[in-house]
CSV table of C-alpha atoms in Angstrom, one decimal:
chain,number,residue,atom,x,y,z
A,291,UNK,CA,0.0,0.0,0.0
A,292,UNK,CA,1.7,3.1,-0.9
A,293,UNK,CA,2.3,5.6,2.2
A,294,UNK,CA,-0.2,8.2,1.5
A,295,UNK,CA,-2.9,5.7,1.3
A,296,UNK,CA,-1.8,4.3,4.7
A,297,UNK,CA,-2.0,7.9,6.4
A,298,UNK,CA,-5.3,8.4,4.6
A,299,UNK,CA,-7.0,5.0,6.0
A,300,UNK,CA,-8.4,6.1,9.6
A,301,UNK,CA,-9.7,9.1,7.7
A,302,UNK,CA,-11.1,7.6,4.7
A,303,UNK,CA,-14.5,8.1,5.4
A,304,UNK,CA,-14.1,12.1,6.3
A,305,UNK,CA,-12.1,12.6,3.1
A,306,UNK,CA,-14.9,10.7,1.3
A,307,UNK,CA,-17.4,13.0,2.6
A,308,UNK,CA,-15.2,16.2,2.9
A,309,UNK,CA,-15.2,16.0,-1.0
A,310,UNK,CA,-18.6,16.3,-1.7
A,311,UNK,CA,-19.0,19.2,0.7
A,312,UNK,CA,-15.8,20.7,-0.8
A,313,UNK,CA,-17.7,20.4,-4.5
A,314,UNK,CA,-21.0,22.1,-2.8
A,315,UNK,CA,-18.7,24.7,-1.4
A,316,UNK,CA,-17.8,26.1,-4.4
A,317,UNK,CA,-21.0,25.9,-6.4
A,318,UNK,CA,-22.0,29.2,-7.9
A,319,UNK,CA,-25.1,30.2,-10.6
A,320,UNK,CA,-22.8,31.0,-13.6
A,321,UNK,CA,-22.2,27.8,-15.7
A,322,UNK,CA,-18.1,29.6,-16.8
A,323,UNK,CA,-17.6,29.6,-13.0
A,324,UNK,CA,-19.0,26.3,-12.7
A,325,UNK,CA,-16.9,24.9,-15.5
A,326,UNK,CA,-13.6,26.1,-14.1
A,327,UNK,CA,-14.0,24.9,-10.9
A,328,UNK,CA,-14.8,21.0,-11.8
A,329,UNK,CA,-11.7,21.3,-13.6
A,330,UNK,CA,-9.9,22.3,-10.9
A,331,UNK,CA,-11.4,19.6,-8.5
A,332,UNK,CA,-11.2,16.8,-11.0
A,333,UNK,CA,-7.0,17.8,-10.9
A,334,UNK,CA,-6.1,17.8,-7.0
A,335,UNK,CA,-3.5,17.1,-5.7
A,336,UNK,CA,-2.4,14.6,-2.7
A,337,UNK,CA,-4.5,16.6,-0.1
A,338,UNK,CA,-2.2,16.5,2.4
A,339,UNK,CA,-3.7,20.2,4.1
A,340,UNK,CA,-7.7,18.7,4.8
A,341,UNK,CA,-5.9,15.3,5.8
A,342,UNK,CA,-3.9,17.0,8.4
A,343,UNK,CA,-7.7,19.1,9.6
A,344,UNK,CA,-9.0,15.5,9.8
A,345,UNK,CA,-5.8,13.8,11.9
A,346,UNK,CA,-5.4,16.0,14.2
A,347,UNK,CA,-9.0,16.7,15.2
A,348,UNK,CA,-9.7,12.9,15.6
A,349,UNK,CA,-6.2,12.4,17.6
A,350,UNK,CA,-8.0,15.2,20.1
A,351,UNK,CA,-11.1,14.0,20.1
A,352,UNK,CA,-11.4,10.5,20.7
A,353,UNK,CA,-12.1,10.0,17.1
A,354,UNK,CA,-14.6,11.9,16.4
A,355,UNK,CA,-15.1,15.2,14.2
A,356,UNK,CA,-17.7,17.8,13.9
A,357,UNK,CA,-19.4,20.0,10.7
A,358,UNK,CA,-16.9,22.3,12.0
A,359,UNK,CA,-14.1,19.8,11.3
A,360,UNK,CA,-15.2,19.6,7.4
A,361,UNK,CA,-15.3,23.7,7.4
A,362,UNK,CA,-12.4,24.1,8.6
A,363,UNK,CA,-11.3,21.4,5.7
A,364,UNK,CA,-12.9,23.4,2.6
A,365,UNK,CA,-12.1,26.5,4.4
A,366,UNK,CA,-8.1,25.6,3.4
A,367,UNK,CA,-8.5,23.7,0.7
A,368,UNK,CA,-10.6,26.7,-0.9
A,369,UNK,CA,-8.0,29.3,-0.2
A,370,UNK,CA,-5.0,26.9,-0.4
A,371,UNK,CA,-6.6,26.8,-3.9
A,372,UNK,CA,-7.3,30.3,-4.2
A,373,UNK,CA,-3.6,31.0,-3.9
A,374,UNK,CA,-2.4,27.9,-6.5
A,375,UNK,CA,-4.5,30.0,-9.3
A,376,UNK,CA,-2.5,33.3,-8.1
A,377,UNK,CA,0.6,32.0,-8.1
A,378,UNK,CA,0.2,30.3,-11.2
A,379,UNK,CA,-0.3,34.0,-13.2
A,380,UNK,CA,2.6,35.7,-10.9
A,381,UNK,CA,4.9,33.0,-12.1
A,382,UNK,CA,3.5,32.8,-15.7
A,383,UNK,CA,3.2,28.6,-15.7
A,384,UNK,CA,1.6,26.8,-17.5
A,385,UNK,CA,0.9,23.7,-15.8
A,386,UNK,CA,0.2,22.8,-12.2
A,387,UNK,CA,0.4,19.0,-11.2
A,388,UNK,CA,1.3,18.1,-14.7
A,389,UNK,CA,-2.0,19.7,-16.1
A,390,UNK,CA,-2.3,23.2,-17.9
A,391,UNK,CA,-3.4,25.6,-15.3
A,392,UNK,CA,-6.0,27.9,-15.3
A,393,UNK,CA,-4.7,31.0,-16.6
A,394,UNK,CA,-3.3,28.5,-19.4
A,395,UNK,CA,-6.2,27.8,-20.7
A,396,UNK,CA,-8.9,30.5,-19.9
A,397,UNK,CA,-6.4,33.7,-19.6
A,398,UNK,CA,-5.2,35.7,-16.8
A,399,UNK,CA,-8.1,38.1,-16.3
A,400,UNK,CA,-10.0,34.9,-15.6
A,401,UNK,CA,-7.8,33.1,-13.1
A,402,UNK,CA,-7.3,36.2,-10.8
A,403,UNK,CA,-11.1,36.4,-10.9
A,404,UNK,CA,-11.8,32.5,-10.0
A,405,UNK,CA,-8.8,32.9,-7.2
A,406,UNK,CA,-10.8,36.1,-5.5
A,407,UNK,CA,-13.7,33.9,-5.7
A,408,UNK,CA,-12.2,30.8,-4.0
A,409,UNK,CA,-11.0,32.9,-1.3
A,410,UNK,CA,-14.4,35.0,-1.0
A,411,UNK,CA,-16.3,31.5,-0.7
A,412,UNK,CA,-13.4,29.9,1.9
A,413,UNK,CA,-14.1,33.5,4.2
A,414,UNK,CA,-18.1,33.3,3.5
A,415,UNK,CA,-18.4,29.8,4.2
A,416,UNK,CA,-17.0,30.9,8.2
A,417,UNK,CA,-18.9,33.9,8.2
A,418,UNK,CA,-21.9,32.6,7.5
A,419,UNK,CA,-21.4,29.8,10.2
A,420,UNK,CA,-20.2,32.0,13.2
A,421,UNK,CA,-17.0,30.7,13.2
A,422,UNK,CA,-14.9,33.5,13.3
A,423,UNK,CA,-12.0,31.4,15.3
A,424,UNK,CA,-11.5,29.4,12.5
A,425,UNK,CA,-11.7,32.3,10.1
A,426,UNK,CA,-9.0,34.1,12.1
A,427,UNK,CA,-6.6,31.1,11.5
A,428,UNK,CA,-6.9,31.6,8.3
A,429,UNK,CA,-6.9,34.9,7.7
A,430,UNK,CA,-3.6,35.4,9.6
A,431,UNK,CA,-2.2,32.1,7.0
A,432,UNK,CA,-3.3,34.4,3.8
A,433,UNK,CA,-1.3,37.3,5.3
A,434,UNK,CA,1.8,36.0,6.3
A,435,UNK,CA,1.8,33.9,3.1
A,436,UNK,CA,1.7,37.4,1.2
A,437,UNK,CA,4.4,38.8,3.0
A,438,UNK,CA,6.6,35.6,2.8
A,439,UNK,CA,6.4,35.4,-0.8
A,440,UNK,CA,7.0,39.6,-0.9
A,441,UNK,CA,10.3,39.4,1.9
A,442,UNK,CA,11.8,36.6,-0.7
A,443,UNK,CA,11.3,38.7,-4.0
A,444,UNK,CA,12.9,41.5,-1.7
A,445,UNK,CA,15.8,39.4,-0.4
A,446,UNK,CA,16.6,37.7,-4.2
A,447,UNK,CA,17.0,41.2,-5.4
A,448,UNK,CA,19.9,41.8,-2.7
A,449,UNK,CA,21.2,38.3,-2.3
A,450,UNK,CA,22.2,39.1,1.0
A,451,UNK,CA,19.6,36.0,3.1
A,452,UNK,CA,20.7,34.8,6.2
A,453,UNK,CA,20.2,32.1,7.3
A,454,UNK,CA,18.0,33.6,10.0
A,455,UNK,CA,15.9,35.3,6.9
A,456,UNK,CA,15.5,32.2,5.0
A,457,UNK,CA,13.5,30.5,8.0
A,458,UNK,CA,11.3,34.0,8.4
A,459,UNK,CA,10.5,33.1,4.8
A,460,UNK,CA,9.9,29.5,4.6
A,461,UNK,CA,8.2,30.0,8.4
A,462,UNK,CA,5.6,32.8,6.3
A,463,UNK,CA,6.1,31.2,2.9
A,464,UNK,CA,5.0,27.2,3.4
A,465,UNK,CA,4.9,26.6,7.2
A,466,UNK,CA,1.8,29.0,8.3
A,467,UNK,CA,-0.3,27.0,5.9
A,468,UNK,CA,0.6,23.6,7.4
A,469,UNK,CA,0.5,25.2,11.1
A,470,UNK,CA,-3.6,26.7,9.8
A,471,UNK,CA,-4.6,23.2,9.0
A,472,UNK,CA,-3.3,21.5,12.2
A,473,UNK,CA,-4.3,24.4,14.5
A,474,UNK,CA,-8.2,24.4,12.7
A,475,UNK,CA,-8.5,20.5,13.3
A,476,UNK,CA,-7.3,21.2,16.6
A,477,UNK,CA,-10.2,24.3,17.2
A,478,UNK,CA,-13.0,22.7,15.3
A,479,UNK,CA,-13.2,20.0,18.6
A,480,UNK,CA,-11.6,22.1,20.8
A,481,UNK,CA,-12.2,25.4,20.6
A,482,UNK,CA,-10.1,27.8,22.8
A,483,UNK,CA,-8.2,24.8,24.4
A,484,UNK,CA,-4.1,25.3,24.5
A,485,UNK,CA,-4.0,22.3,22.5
A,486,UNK,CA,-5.2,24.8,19.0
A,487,UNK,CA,-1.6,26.4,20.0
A,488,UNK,CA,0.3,23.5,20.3
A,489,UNK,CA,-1.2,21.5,17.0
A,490,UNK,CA,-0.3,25.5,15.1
A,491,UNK,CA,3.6,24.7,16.5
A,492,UNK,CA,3.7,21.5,15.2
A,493,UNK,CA,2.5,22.0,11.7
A,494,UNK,CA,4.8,24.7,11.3
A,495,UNK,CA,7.8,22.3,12.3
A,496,UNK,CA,6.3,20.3,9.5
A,497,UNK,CA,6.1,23.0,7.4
A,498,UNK,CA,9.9,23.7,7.6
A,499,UNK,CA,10.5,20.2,7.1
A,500,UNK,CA,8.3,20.2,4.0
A,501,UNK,CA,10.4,23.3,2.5
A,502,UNK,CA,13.9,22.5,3.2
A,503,UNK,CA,13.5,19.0,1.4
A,504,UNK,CA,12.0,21.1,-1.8
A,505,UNK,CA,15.1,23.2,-1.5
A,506,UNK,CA,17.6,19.6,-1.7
A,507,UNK,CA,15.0,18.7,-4.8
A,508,UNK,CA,17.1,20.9,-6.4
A,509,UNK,CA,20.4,19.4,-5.9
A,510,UNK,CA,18.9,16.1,-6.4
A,511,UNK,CA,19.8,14.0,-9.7
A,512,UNK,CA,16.3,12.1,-9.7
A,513,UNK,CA,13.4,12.6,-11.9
A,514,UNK,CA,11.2,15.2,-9.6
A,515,UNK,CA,8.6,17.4,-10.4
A,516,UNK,CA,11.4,20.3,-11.1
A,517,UNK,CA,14.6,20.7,-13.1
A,518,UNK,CA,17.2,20.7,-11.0
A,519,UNK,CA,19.1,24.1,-10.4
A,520,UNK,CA,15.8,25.7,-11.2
A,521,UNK,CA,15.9,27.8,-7.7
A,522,UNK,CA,19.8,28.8,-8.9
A,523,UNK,CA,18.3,30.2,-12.6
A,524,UNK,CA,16.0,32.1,-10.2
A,525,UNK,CA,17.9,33.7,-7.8
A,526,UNK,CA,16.1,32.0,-4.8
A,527,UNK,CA,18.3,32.0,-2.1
A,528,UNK,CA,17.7,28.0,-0.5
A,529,UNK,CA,19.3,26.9,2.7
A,530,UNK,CA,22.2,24.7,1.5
A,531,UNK,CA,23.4,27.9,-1.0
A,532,UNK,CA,23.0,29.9,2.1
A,533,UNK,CA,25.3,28.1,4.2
A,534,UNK,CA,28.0,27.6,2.2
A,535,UNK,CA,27.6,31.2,1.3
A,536,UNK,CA,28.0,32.3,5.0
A,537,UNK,CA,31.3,29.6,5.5
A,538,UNK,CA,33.4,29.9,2.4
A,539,UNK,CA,36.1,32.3,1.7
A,540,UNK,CA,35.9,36.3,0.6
A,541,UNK,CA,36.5,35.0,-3.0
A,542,UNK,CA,34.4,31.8,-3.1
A,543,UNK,CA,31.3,34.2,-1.8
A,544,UNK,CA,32.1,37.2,-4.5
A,545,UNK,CA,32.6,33.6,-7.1
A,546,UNK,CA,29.2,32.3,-6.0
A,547,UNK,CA,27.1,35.4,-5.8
A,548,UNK,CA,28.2,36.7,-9.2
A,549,UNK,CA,27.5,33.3,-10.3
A,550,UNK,CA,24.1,33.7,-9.0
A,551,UNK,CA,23.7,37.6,-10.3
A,552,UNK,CA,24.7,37.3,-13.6
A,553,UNK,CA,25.3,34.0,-14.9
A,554,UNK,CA,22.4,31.8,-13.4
A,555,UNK,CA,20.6,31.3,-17.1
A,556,UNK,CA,24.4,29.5,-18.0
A,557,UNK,CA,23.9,25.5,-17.3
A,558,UNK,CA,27.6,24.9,-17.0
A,559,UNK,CA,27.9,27.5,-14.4
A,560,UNK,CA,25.1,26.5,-12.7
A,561,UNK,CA,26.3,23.3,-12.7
A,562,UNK,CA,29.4,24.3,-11.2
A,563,UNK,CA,27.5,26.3,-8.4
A,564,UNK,CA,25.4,22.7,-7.8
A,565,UNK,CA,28.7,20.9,-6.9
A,566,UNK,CA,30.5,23.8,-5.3
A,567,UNK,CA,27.3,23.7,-2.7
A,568,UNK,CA,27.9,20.0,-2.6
A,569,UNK,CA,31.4,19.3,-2.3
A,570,UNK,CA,30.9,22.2,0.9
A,571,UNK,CA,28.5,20.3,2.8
A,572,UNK,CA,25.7,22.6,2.0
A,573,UNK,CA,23.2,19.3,1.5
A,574,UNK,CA,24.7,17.4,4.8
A,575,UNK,CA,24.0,20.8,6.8
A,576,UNK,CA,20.6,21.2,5.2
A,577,UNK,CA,19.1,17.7,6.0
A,578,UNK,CA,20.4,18.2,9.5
A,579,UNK,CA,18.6,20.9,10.0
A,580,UNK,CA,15.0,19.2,8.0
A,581,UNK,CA,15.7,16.4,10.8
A,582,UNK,CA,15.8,18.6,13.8
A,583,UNK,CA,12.4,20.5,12.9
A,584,UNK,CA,11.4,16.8,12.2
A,585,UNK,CA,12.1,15.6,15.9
A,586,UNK,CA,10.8,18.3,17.2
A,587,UNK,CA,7.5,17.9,15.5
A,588,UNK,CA,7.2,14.8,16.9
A,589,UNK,CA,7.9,15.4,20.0
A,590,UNK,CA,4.9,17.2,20.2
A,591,UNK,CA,2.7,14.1,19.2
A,592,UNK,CA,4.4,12.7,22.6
A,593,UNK,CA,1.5,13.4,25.2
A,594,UNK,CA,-1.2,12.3,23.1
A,595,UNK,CA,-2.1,8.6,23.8
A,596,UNK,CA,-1.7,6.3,20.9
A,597,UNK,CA,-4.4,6.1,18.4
A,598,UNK,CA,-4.3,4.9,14.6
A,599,UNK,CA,-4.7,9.0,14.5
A,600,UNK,CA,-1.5,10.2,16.2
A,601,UNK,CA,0.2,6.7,13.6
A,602,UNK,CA,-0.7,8.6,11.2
A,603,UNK,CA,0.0,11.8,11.6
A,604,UNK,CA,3.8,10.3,12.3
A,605,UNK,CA,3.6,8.7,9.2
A,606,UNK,CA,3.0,12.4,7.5
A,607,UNK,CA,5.5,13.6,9.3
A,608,UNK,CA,8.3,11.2,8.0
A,609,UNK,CA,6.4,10.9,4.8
A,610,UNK,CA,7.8,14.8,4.6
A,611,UNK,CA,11.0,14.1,5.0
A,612,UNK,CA,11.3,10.8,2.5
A,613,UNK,CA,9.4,11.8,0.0
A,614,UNK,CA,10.6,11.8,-3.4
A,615,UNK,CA,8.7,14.6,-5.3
């Protein structure tokens, strides 16, 4: 049984449910809308955010969830989908998961319009159910997602990242989203409870995780979802660059960051940055670093009783960190 479908199996049901109120949940009178958004759920992904809403709220709650539970679910999955169709025009791709995205194939104009109206559905669907606890977790997730993504178009300009920058970025970029899902599971049974705090800490460990094994998918020689040396071409600053950056001689750094500046479209050079970062322990330092968020995230999984739940959300956690894609 592959890995995903193991985490998914004490949810299976939820998910199965959690689907057809997601469809519902974007339903809207004009057929255009209508259209795009079967495409868009006919395409998903792995569904890792809603599985992590479902996890942690039956680890809390004795295995049970609430209509708040699948809220919270849609309430993610709309904006983490809102934010998929945005990215997509403020990168210019044209293809997401291996299909052609939406502004691919019906045009900008229309893909800003069907993200603003994912994310005015995900806000509604709270509103209109009083739960504004929820809705602040995920209002604070769209914020510091915007400025995570602005801080790291500020940084590339200057190249000068620390290391201490990078995880403000990755922390606001990827992380906040992972902590959002784990803290709404945890408030959808247990509203108010310390517990909403602690899940919110432990998906962003994840979330760190998550991001620094993308960054070593890019010094990686397999056949992954992305070229390698594609953050190099551009100019994202990643955590094994970064260190060797900060621990390498005067001329190695002023050899590197020209490298970066004004010759990251040349392949040889870039391939020559790949194996500088390599040959200085940039990947050994990076994966260090994955492992300790890793450990730390499950250390918080400690004082919860075992449960085919808390299993699970272990086996996300490594699946993180082993993934191959």
């Amino acid at each position: 049984m592959k890995i995903t479908e193991q985490i998914k199996q004490p949810i299976a049901y939820e998910m199965e449910l959690f689907e057809q109120k997601f469809q519902l949940s974007m339903a809207s009178k004009v057929a255009l809308l209508n259209r795009i958004t079967h495409y868009i759920v006919n395409r998903k992904g792995k569904q890792m955010r809603p599985m992590f809403v479902f996890l942690v709220a039956k680890m809390m709650n004795n295995g049970e969830v609430s209509e708040r539970t699948y809220r919270g679910a849609s309430v993610i999955e709309l904006i983490h989908t809102a934010t998929l169709v945005h990215d997509d025009v403020v990168d210019d791709s044209n293809r997401r998961r291996g299909f052609f995205s939406i502004n691919a194939l019906w045009k900008n104009k229309i893909a800003v319009l069907i993200g603003d109206y994912l994310l005015s559905k995900g806000l509604l669907l709270s509103i209109d159910n009083n739960d504004f606890d929820l809705l602040k977790i995920i209002s604070v997730a769209v914020r510091e997602m915007s400025e995570g993504e602005l801080l790291q178009i500020e940084k590339a300009r200057q190249l000068d990242i620390t290391e201490a920058i990078y995880y403000d970025i990755i922390r606001q970029k990827t992380a906040t989203l992972i902590a959002a899902c784990c803290s709404l599971g945890a408030a959808s049974v247990k509203p108010n409870s310390p517990e909403v705090e602690t899940m919110r800490k432990f998906g962003e460990l994840i979330g760190m995780a998550f991001q620094i094994k993308d960054d070593l998918f890019d010094y990686g020689e397999e056949a992954i979802g992305k070229p390698t040396g594609i953050d190099i071409k551009e100019q994202k600053m990643t955590l094994p660059l970064i260190h060797v950056l900060n621990n390498c001689t005067k001329k190695e750094k002023s050899w590197l960051i020209n490298s970066i500046k004004n010759h990251n479209k040349d392949k040889k050079r870039v391939k020559e940055v790949i194996n500088f970062v390599k040959s200085n322990g940039g990947l050994e330092y990076a994966v260090s670093k994955m492992k300790a968020f890793q450990k730390e995230a499950l250390d918080l999984l400690e004082k919860h009783p075992e449960s085919e739940y808390k299993a699970s959300l272990k086996l996300m956690v490594d699946y993180v960190i082993d993934r191959k894609k």
